[in-house]
C-alpha cells in the first residue's frame, strides 16, 4: 500500500471521528438508541404497546440522566450518557415485560446492542477489506480508537503493539464499575458482546481473540488482535 493511500484512509478515519463527535453533540437532547428500541419493541409486542413502552424508556432514561454521578472526564461522560444509561433504561422496560427473567432480558439487549454496533461501525471497519494490507491501517486506527478509553476509567496494560499483533489486558473497566454501582453488574456482558460484534466486520486477514472478560467473571479482559497469514485463513 502506498503512503498516499495510507494517509488518505487515515484522513477519512479522522473525518468520520469528527462526524461521530458532531452527531453526539447534536443528539445530546434525544434518547440514544431510541430507534433501535422502537424496532425491537415493534417486533416483540406490536405497535400499540410499543408507544407506551417507548414513553417509559424515555422517562427512565431522563430520570437516570438527572440522577447520574457525572464523571469528570468528558469521554467517560459520553460512555455513560450514550451507552450505559440507555441500556439501563431499556433494561428497566424489558425486565417486567419478561416477567423478571433477567437472562432473557440481557440476551435481548445483547441482540439490540450487536445490531447497533454493526450499523455504526461498518462505515469505518468494512472499508479495510478493500486494502491490500488492512492490518497496517488497523494499527493506527486502533491507536485513535483507544483514546476513547482513558485511564480515568480503564486500566489497560499493553503487552505488544507490533506490525503483526496488538495485545493488551484490561484490568479495570468503567462499564463494570458503573453498572456495579447501579446494582446490575450482570448487564456488563452486553458491552463485552459489542467487541465481538465489531470483530465480525473485520477482513479475513485480521484476527480477534479473547478468552475472558471482567464482565463475564474473568480476572481481566485479554484482547488480542493479529495479522493472519495466508496459511491461517
Backbone as CSV, one residue per row, in Angstrom:
resi,resn,N_x,N_y,N_z,CA_x,CA_y,CA_z,C_x,C_y,C_z
1,UNK,0.834,-1.185,0.000,0.000,0.000,0.000,0.878,1.247,0.000
2,UNK,0.570,2.237,-0.836,1.370,3.451,-0.900,1.104,4.327,0.307
3,UNK,2.081,5.206,0.601,1.925,6.140,1.717,0.749,7.074,1.481
4,UNK,0.535,7.431,0.202,-0.576,8.325,-0.112,-1.916,7.683,0.239
5,UNK,-2.076,6.398,-0.108,-3.323,5.697,0.228,-3.502,5.606,1.733
6,UNK,-2.409,5.319,2.440,-2.473,5.200,3.889,-2.908,6.502,4.526
7,UNK,-2.304,7.613,4.055,-2.660,8.916,4.611,-4.103,9.285,4.286
8,UNK,-4.547,8.912,3.080,-5.928,9.203,2.680,-6.919,8.467,3.571
9,UNK,-6.612,7.200,3.863,-7.512,6.417,4.706,-7.569,7.001,6.110
10,UNK,-6.412,7.404,6.643,-6.369,7.984,7.989,-7.147,9.292,8.035
11,UNK,-7.066,10.079,6.955,-7.824,11.322,6.897,-9.314,11.043,6.939
12,UNK,-9.741,10.026,6.180,-11.155,9.639,6.206,-11.557,9.199,7.606
13,UNK,-10.686,8.434,8.273,-10.948,7.955,9.625,-11.145,9.129,10.587
14,UNK,-10.269,10.154,10.462,-10.375,11.342,11.313,-11.679,12.070,11.049
15,UNK,-12.034,12.206,9.773,-13.271,12.901,9.419,-14.488,12.173,9.964
16,UNK,-14.453,10.839,9.906,-15.551,10.052,10.467,-15.653,10.302,11.969
17,UNK,-14.494,10.351,12.637,-14.478,10.622,14.073,-15.091,11.968,14.399
18,UNK,-14.774,12.988,13.574,-15.355,14.321,13.773,-16.869,14.283,13.592
19,UNK,-17.314,13.527,12.581,-18.759,13.411,12.328,-19.474,12.728,13.488
20,UNK,-18.847,11.670,14.031,-19.437,10.969,15.172,-19.542,11.916,16.368
21,UNK,-18.460,12.697,16.603,-18.472,13.652,17.713,-19.605,14.679,17.516
22,UNK,-19.735,15.194,16.284,-20.799,16.158,15.990,-22.167,15.539,16.210
23,UNK,-22.297,14.263,15.820,-23.592,13.589,15.984,-23.943,13.457,17.462
24,UNK,-22.938,13.114,18.286,-23.178,13.024,19.717,-23.667,14.361,20.268
25,UNK,-23.032,15.455,19.824,-23.421,16.780,20.294,-24.836,17.121,19.831
26,UNK,-25.112,16.803,18.572,-26.407,17.154,18.003,-27.548,16.396,18.673
27,UNK,-27.314,15.154,19.062,-28.374,14.312,19.625,-28.355,14.282,21.141
28,UNK,-27.638,15.222,21.750,-27.481,15.183,23.202,-28.810,15.368,23.941
29,UNK,-29.812,15.948,23.249,-31.102,16.154,23.900,-32.095,15.043,23.572
30,UNK,-31.706,14.079,22.755,-32.580,12.952,22.450,-32.112,11.740,23.232
31,UNK,-32.935,10.700,23.210,-32.578,9.480,23.940,-31.796,8.561,23.010
32,UNK,-30.552,8.274,23.318,-29.742,7.398,22.458,-30.366,6.007,22.357
33,UNK,-30.345,5.462,21.162,-30.835,4.101,20.964,-32.335,3.980,20.803
34,UNK,-33.035,5.108,20.737,-34.498,5.045,20.682,-35.013,4.360,19.413
35,UNK,-34.345,4.608,18.288,-34.784,3.999,17.036,-34.677,2.483,17.100
36,UNK,-33.560,1.976,17.618,-33.386,0.531,17.735,-34.360,-0.056,18.745
37,UNK,-34.604,0.677,19.830,-35.565,0.207,20.832,-36.954,0.074,20.206
38,UNK,-37.313,1.054,19.377,-38.611,1.013,18.700,-38.708,-0.204,17.781
39,UNK,-37.676,-0.426,16.977,-37.674,-1.556,16.049,-37.845,-2.876,16.802
40,UNK,-37.115,-3.010,17.907,-37.188,-4.253,18.680,-38.575,-4.440,19.286
41,UNK,-39.105,-3.380,19.891,-40.405,-3.483,20.561,-41.528,-3.745,19.570
42,UNK,-41.437,-3.171,18.390,-42.464,-3.430,17.371,-42.530,-4.913,17.033
43,UNK,-41.364,-5.549,16.958,-41.336,-6.990,16.667,-41.828,-7.805,17.861
44,UNK,-41.559,-7.322,19.053,-41.857,-8.107,20.258,-43.306,-7.965,20.723
45,UNK,-43.851,-6.728,20.698,-45.176,-6.512,21.301,-46.178,-5.837,20.380
46,UNK,-45.750,-5.374,19.204,-46.684,-4.717,18.303,-46.737,-3.211,18.509
47,UNK,-47.393,-2.532,17.570,-47.362,-1.067,17.518,-48.023,-0.394,18.716
48,UNK,-49.171,-0.901,19.145,-49.927,-0.235,20.206,-49.146,-0.181,21.522
49,UNK,-48.604,-1.298,21.931,-47.875,-1.348,23.194,-46.492,-0.696,23.089
50,UNK,-45.950,-0.675,21.876,-44.625,-0.100,21.672,-44.575,1.356,22.107
51,UNK,-45.581,2.136,21.738,-45.565,3.557,22.066,-45.552,3.776,23.579
52,UNK,-46.317,2.979,24.285,-46.366,3.089,25.755,-44.989,2.763,26.343
53,UNK,-44.374,1.704,25.833,-43.075,1.281,26.359,-41.967,2.259,25.983
54,UNK,-42.075,2.875,24.805,-41.093,3.884,24.422,-41.184,5.111,25.326
55,UNK,-42.393,5.491,25.673,-42.567,6.604,26.618,-41.906,6.273,27.952
56,UNK,-42.047,5.026,28.385,-41.422,4.604,29.636,-39.904,4.592,29.496
57,UNK,-39.419,4.158,28.345,-37.982,4.145,28.062,-37.409,5.562,28.177
58,UNK,-38.086,6.524,27.561,-37.629,7.911,27.637,-37.650,8.418,29.068
59,UNK,-38.724,8.127,29.779,-38.836,8.563,31.170,-37.717,7.968,32.016
60,UNK,-37.474,6.670,31.848,-36.400,6.009,32.597,-35.051,6.662,32.319
61,UNK,-34.799,6.919,31.032,-33.502,7.491,30.658,-33.284,8.843,31.315
62,UNK,-34.268,9.714,31.216,-34.077,11.067,31.748,-34.009,11.077,33.269
63,UNK,-34.694,10.149,33.919,-34.554,10.035,35.372,-33.141,9.599,35.739
64,UNK,-32.622,8.606,35.017,-31.248,8.166,35.251,-30.262,9.278,34.941
65,UNK,-30.529,10.019,33.902,-29.648,11.112,33.486,-29.593,12.208,34.549
66,UNK,-30.740,12.556,35.065,-30.789,13.619,36.077,-30.118,13.197,37.384
67,UNK,-30.182,11.921,37.687,-29.658,11.419,38.964,-28.233,10.874,38.853
68,UNK,-27.649,10.912,37.680,-26.351,10.274,37.459,-25.223,10.980,38.211
69,UNK,-24.195,10.213,38.503,-22.957,10.770,39.034,-22.085,11.131,37.834
70,UNK,-21.843,12.408,37.624,-21.195,12.881,36.400,-19.679,12.699,36.487
71,UNK,-19.098,11.902,35.590,-17.639,11.739,35.583,-16.940,13.054,35.232
72,UNK,-15.786,13.278,35.793,-15.018,14.479,35.470,-14.488,14.421,34.044
73,UNK,-14.158,13.225,33.590,-13.604,13.047,32.253,-14.715,13.127,31.201
74,UNK,-14.513,13.977,30.181,-15.545,14.185,29.167,-15.852,12.912,28.392
75,UNK,-14.828,12.138,28.033,-15.040,10.916,27.261,-15.850,9.905,28.064
76,UNK,-15.595,9.825,29.353,-16.366,8.911,30.197,-17.823,9.355,30.294
77,UNK,-18.045,10.650,30.222,-19.432,11.137,30.215,-20.161,10.651,28.967
78,UNK,-19.444,10.585,27.842,-20.059,10.058,26.611,-20.405,8.577,26.794
79,UNK,-19.482,7.801,27.352,-19.759,6.377,27.618,-21.010,6.233,28.483
80,UNK,-21.102,7.069,29.511,-22.231,6.975,30.437,-23.538,7.374,29.762
81,UNK,-23.545,8.548,29.148,-24.789,9.097,28.603,-25.268,8.389,27.347
82,UNK,-24.325,7.952,26.499,-24.690,7.406,25.199,-24.776,5.887,25.172
83,UNK,-24.230,5.220,26.162,-24.218,3.747,26.143,-24.819,3.149,27.412
84,UNK,-24.251,3.485,28.564,-24.668,2.819,29.801,-26.096,3.188,30.196
85,UNK,-26.412,4.475,30.221,-27.753,4.886,30.661,-28.863,4.391,29.728
86,UNK,-28.692,4.435,28.397,-29.739,3.882,27.528,-29.977,2.393,27.764
87,UNK,-28.902,1.644,27.981,-29.054,0.209,28.241,-29.768,-0.022,29.564
88,UNK,-29.416,0.742,30.576,-30.109,0.631,31.868,-31.596,0.953,31.720
89,UNK,-31.890,2.020,30.985,-33.285,2.427,30.799,-34.080,1.360,30.050
90,UNK,-33.455,0.747,29.053,-34.134,-0.294,28.278,-34.298,-1.557,29.117
91,UNK,-33.310,-1.850,29.922,-33.388,-2.996,30.840,-34.589,-2.834,31.774
92,UNK,-34.791,-1.618,32.274,-35.914,-1.352,33.173,-37.261,-1.528,32.479
93,UNK,-37.280,-1.364,31.164,-38.507,-1.579,30.391,-38.733,-3.060,30.129
94,UNK,-37.676,-3.754,29.732,-37.828,-5.148,29.294,-37.982,-6.132,30.447
95,UNK,-37.328,-5.856,31.581,-37.357,-6.836,32.676,-38.775,-7.164,33.125
96,UNK,-39.631,-6.174,33.431,-41.012,-6.534,33.793,-41.789,-7.145,32.634
97,UNK,-41.451,-6.739,31.415,-42.111,-7.297,30.238,-41.804,-8.786,30.118
98,UNK,-40.593,-9.159,30.566,-40.189,-10.572,30.551,-40.443,-11.259,31.890
99,UNK,-41.317,-10.668,32.681,-41.736,-11.228,33.974,-40.542,-11.509,34.894
100,UNK,-39.584,-10.581,34.880,-38.450,-10.696,35.792,-37.354,-11.647,35.349
101,UNK,-37.460,-12.160,34.129,-36.451,-13.099,33.611,-35.225,-12.301,33.158
102,UNK,-34.216,-12.217,34.026,-33.040,-11.409,33.734,-32.225,-11.970,32.571
103,UNK,-32.103,-13.285,32.519,-31.304,-13.907,31.463,-31.859,-13.585,30.082
104,UNK,-33.173,-13.716,29.934,-33.813,-13.404,28.651,-33.666,-11.928,28.326
105,UNK,-33.848,-11.078,29.324,-33.749,-9.635,29.116,-32.359,-9.238,28.641
106,UNK,-31.343,-9.764,29.291,-29.973,-9.434,28.909,-29.653,-9.965,27.520
107,UNK,-30.140,-11.161,27.210,-29.906,-11.732,25.880,-30.547,-10.854,24.798
108,UNK,-31.742,-10.358,25.068,-32.414,-9.491,24.098,-31.668,-8.172,23.913
109,UNK,-31.182,-7.602,25.011,-30.431,-6.343,24.923,-29.110,-6.554,24.189
110,UNK,-28.484,-7.705,24.389,-27.258,-8.029,23.649,-27.525,-8.016,22.146
111,UNK,-28.670,-8.554,21.748,-29.024,-8.577,20.337,-29.200,-7.176,19.772
112,UNK,-29.859,-6.310,20.529,-30.063,-4.928,20.090,-28.727,-4.191,20.021
113,UNK,-27.882,-4.406,21.028,-26.572,-3.752,21.056,-25.704,-4.213,19.898
114,UNK,-25.745,-5.507,19.602,-24.982,-6.041,18.468,-25.394,-5.344,17.178
115,UNK,-26.694,-5.173,16.985,-27.185,-4.519,15.773,-26.707,-3.078,15.715
116,UNK,-26.713,-2.391,16.866,-26.254,-1.001,16.923,-24.778,-0.901,16.535
117,UNK,-23.964,-1.811,17.062,-22.534,-1.810,16.750,-22.300,-2.068,15.264
118,UNK,-22.993,-3.043,14.712,-22.817,-3.371,13.293,-23.196,-2.192,12.405
119,UNK,-24.237,-1.479,12.797,-24.680,-0.345,11.983,-23.735,0.844,12.091
120,UNK,-23.205,1.100,13.278,-22.409,2.310,13.486,-20.939,2.142,13.116
121,UNK,-20.435,0.912,13.133,-19.004,0.726,12.864,-18.707,0.240,11.452
122,UNK,-19.726,-0.158,10.721,-19.468,-0.720,9.397,-18.832,0.298,8.455
123,UNK,-19.080,1.593,8.681,-18.580,2.609,7.761,-17.063,2.772,7.823
124,UNK,-16.459,2.468,8.974,-15.014,2.607,9.038,-14.278,1.294,9.268
125,UNK,-14.999,0.176,9.449,-14.358,-1.134,9.554,-14.388,-1.862,8.210
126,UNK,-15.537,-1.876,7.570,-15.666,-2.600,6.301,-14.711,-2.120,5.208
127,UNK,-14.438,-0.813,5.104,-13.509,-0.370,4.046,-12.123,-0.990,4.132
128,UNK,-11.749,-1.519,5.293,-10.448,-2.172,5.413,-10.306,-3.335,4.430
129,UNK,-11.430,-3.924,4.052,-11.404,-5.074,3.147,-10.877,-4.711,1.756
130,UNK,-10.898,-3.427,1.429,-10.512,-3.009,0.088,-9.019,-2.673,-0.015
131,UNK,-8.295,-2.850,1.073,-6.870,-2.546,1.063,-6.052,-3.836,1.108
132,UNK,-4.893,-3.772,0.484,-4.064,-4.966,0.377,-3.498,-5.390,1.726
133,UNK,-3.185,-4.423,2.573,-2.640,-4.720,3.901,-3.490,-4.030,4.967
134,UNK,-4.669,-4.581,5.255,-5.589,-3.914,6.181,-5.048,-3.770,7.602
135,UNK,-4.217,-4.713,8.054,-3.718,-4.605,9.429,-2.801,-3.394,9.596
136,UNK,-2.104,-3.026,8.514,-1.237,-1.849,8.560,-2.052,-0.574,8.800
137,UNK,-3.299,-0.561,8.370,-4.188,0.567,8.621,-4.929,0.415,9.939
138,UNK,-5.199,-0.822,10.298,-5.896,-1.098,11.552,-5.086,-0.585,12.744
139,UNK,-3.774,-0.730,12.695,-2.920,-0.350,13.827,-3.025,1.124,14.179
140,UNK,-2.836,2.076,13.234,-3.002,3.490,13.608,-4.442,3.840,13.949
141,UNK,-5.400,3.164,13.289,-6.799,3.377,13.647,-7.080,2.942,15.068
142,UNK,-6.473,1.842,15.469,-6.602,1.330,16.834,-6.095,2.358,17.845
143,UNK,-4.954,2.983,17.536,-4.387,3.985,18.438,-5.379,5.121,18.673
144,UNK,-6.081,5.519,17.620,-7.055,6.598,17.745,-8.261,6.161,18.567
145,UNK,-8.745,4.959,18.283,-9.928,4.459,18.995,-9.660,4.319,20.489
146,UNK,-8.455,3.890,20.848,-8.150,3.664,22.262,-8.099,4.951,23.071
147,UNK,-8.063,6.096,22.398,-8.159,7.371,23.118,-9.549,7.555,23.725
148,UNK,-10.498,6.743,23.249,-11.854,6.784,23.799,-11.975,5.970,25.087
149,UNK,-10.853,5.369,25.528,-10.851,4.565,26.745,-9.743,5.080,27.670
150,UNK,-9.993,6.238,28.281,-8.944,6.926,29.043,-8.621,6.232,30.366
151,UNK,-7.421,6.476,30.891,-7.005,5.882,32.170,-7.931,6.222,33.332
152,UNK,-8.672,7.308,33.202,-9.601,7.685,34.273,-10.696,6.643,34.473
153,UNK,-10.940,5.820,33.450,-11.998,4.827,33.564,-11.575,3.403,33.253
154,UNK,-10.425,3.267,32.591,-9.995,1.942,32.150,-8.524,1.719,32.500
155,UNK,-8.256,0.624,33.188,-6.873,0.250,33.498,-6.400,-0.724,32.426
156,UNK,-5.521,-0.254,31.559,-5.101,-1.040,30.397,-3.602,-1.293,30.464
157,UNK,-3.256,-2.551,30.295,-1.852,-2.973,30.296,-1.508,-3.462,28.889
158,UNK,-0.711,-2.670,28.155,-0.342,-3.043,26.793,0.827,-4.023,26.831
159,UNK,0.654,-5.150,26.151,1.666,-6.201,26.118,2.469,-6.188,24.823
160,UNK,1.821,-5.834,23.729,2.513,-5.822,22.436,1.774,-4.923,21.455
161,UNK,2.529,-4.121,20.750,1.998,-3.331,19.639,3.020,-3.396,18.509
162,UNK,2.949,-4.460,17.740,3.912,-4.698,16.664,3.206,-4.637,15.317
163,UNK,3.950,-4.913,14.268,3.375,-4.879,12.924,2.426,-6.042,12.661
164,UNK,2.481,-7.048,13.510,1.641,-8.224,13.288,0.697,-8.534,14.443
165,UNK,0.812,-7.805,15.539,-0.008,-8.169,16.702,-0.208,-6.978,17.642
166,UNK,-1.418,-6.875,18.150,-1.743,-5.922,19.216,-2.335,-6.723,20.363
167,UNK,-1.714,-6.643,21.512,-2.179,-7.415,22.675,-2.219,-6.508,23.895
168,UNK,-3.338,-6.547,24.595,-3.446,-5.774,25.830,-4.476,-6.411,26.750
169,UNK,-4.324,-6.146,28.038,-5.259,-6.618,29.050,-5.944,-5.416,29.686
170,UNK,-7.235,-5.537,29.908,-7.972,-4.519,30.660,-8.232,-5.080,32.052
171,UNK,-7.725,-4.371,33.054,-7.830,-4.845,34.437,-8.790,-4.002,35.269
172,UNK,-9.286,-2.957,34.683,-10.273,-2.115,35.340,-11.185,-1.536,34.285
173,UNK,-12.504,-1.672,34.449,-13.463,-1.310,33.394,-14.519,-0.339,33.925
174,UNK,-14.636,0.793,33.284,-15.627,1.806,33.656,-17.047,1.253,33.572
175,UNK,-17.301,0.403,32.588,-18.646,-0.151,32.420,-19.006,-1.061,33.602
176,UNK,-18.113,-1.959,33.942,-18.375,-2.867,35.060,-18.500,-2.092,36.366
177,UNK,-17.621,-1.146,36.596,-17.656,-0.367,37.840,-18.943,0.438,37.950
178,UNK,-19.358,1.038,36.836,-20.578,1.856,36.854,-21.817,0.998,37.059
179,UNK,-21.913,-0.103,36.329,-23.083,-0.975,36.461,-23.126,-1.651,37.827
180,UNK,-21.976,-1.865,38.417,-21.937,-2.407,39.787,-22.517,-1.387,40.761
181,UNK,-22.186,-0.122,40.566,-22.753,0.930,41.428,-24.272,1.002,41.278
182,UNK,-24.765,0.710,40.072,-26.217,0.708,39.851,-26.860,-0.595,40.331
183,UNK,-26.043,-1.534,40.778,-26.571,-2.794,41.299,-26.889,-3.831,40.245
184,UNK,-26.428,-3.615,38.999,-26.727,-4.569,37.926,-25.446,-4.900,37.156
185,UNK,-24.430,-5.457,37.808,-23.206,-5.809,37.076,-23.444,-6.870,36.004
186,UNK,-24.546,-7.607,36.135,-24.860,-8.648,35.152,-25.114,-8.083,33.755
187,UNK,-25.313,-6.765,33.654,-25.531,-6.145,32.353,-24.223,-5.910,31.590
188,UNK,-23.095,-5.993,32.264,-21.813,-5.688,31.628,-21.534,-6.537,30.395
189,UNK,-21.856,-7.842,30.381,-21.584,-8.646,29.176,-22.242,-8.118,27.902
190,UNK,-23.281,-7.295,28.050,-23.888,-6.665,26.874,-22.824,-5.878,26.104
191,UNK,-21.952,-5.202,26.855,-20.920,-4.392,26.225,-19.716,-5.239,25.813
192,UNK,-19.487,-6.335,26.515,-18.444,-7.278,26.072,-18.793,-7.809,24.680
193,UNK,-20.060,-8.113,24.480,-20.517,-8.660,23.205,-20.363,-7.658,22.072
194,UNK,-20.333,-6.376,22.408,-20.178,-5.350,21.377,-18.828,-5.474,20.673
195,UNK,-17.776,-5.831,21.421,-16.457,-6.013,20.814,-16.479,-7.164,19.811
196,UNK,-17.188,-8.213,20.172,-17.273,-9.380,19.295,-18.078,-9.061,18.029
197,UNK,-19.098,-8.212,18.186,-19.888,-7.807,17.021,-19.034,-7.004,16.050
198,UNK,-18.214,-6.106,16.585,-17.342,-5.310,15.723,-16.364,-6.194,14.961
199,UNK,-15.867,-7.233,15.633,-14.899,-8.133,15.003,-15.511,-8.898,13.830
200,UNK,-16.832,-9.020,13.797,-17.494,-9.691,12.676,-17.257,-8.956,11.361
201,UNK,-16.955,-7.661,11.443,-16.768,-6.850,10.246,-15.329,-6.827,9.761
202,UNK,-14.418,-7.406,10.531,-13.008,-7.388,10.145,-12.784,-8.159,8.840
203,UNK,-11.819,-7.730,8.038,-11.429,-8.542,6.868,-10.814,-9.854,7.347
204,UNK,-10.790,-10.877,6.500,-10.298,-12.196,6.919,-8.870,-12.198,7.467
205,UNK,-8.065,-11.223,7.068,-6.665,-11.222,7.493,-6.441,-10.613,8.879
206,UNK,-7.499,-10.116,9.514,-7.370,-9.573,10.875,-8.089,-10.501,11.842
207,UNK,-7.348,-11.052,12.777,-7.927,-11.973,13.752,-8.187,-11.288,15.082
208,UNK,-9.220,-11.726,15.763,-9.551,-11.222,17.090,-9.778,-12.406,18.012
209,UNK,-9.132,-12.378,19.176,-9.294,-13.457,20.150,-9.368,-12.869,21.554
210,UNK,-10.260,-13.425,22.332,-10.382,-13.022,23.731,-10.928,-14.202,24.510
211,UNK,-10.249,-14.608,25.549,-10.657,-15.801,26.287,-11.452,-15.490,27.547
212,UNK,-11.410,-14.239,28.002,-12.128,-13.885,29.226,-12.363,-12.377,29.272
213,UNK,-13.378,-11.985,30.046,-13.630,-10.561,30.288,-13.999,-10.371,31.752
214,UNK,-13.762,-9.176,32.239,-14.154,-8.835,33.608,-15.672,-8.952,33.779
215,UNK,-16.392,-8.511,32.761,-17.852,-8.520,32.832,-18.451,-9.902,32.883
216,UNK,-17.707,-10.906,32.397,-18.195,-12.287,32.405,-17.541,-13.109,33.510
217,UNK,-16.942,-12.415,34.471,-16.385,-13.101,35.633,-14.913,-13.415,35.563
218,UNK,-14.237,-12.976,34.510,-12.807,-13.230,34.371,-11.978,-12.293,35.242
219,UNK,-10.690,-12.588,35.328,-9.780,-11.751,36.104,-9.388,-10.499,35.336
220,UNK,-9.553,-10.539,34.019,-9.231,-9.405,33.154,-9.873,-9.629,31.795
221,UNK,-9.744,-8.637,30.919,-10.184,-8.784,29.532,-8.929,-8.887,28.681
222,UNK,-8.688,-10.033,28.061,-7.455,-10.237,27.302,-7.719,-10.060,25.799
223,UNK,-7.490,-8.856,25.312,-7.713,-8.519,23.914,-6.481,-8.889,23.090
224,UNK,-6.703,-9.607,21.980,-5.626,-9.960,21.079,-6.098,-9.759,19.635
225,UNK,-5.430,-8.848,18.943,-5.677,-8.631,17.520,-4.409,-9.002,16.778
226,UNK,-4.535,-9.701,15.664,-3.320,-10.126,14.971,-3.523,-10.191,13.468
227,UNK,-2.401,-10.122,12.778,-2.381,-10.310,11.337,-2.342,-11.804,11.060
228,UNK,-3.334,-12.293,10.339,-3.387,-13.708,9.997,-2.694,-13.934,8.673
229,UNK,-1.750,-14.860,8.643,-1.047,-15.192,7.410,-1.969,-16.018,6.515
230,UNK,-1.629,-16.113,5.250,-2.463,-16.824,4.278,-2.742,-18.257,4.728
231,UNK,-1.778,-18.904,5.341,-1.943,-20.296,5.764,-2.886,-20.432,6.945
232,UNK,-3.169,-19.307,7.627,-4.047,-19.362,8.797,-5.485,-19.031,8.469
233,UNK,-5.740,-18.569,7.252,-7.087,-18.156,6.876,-7.979,-19.356,6.580
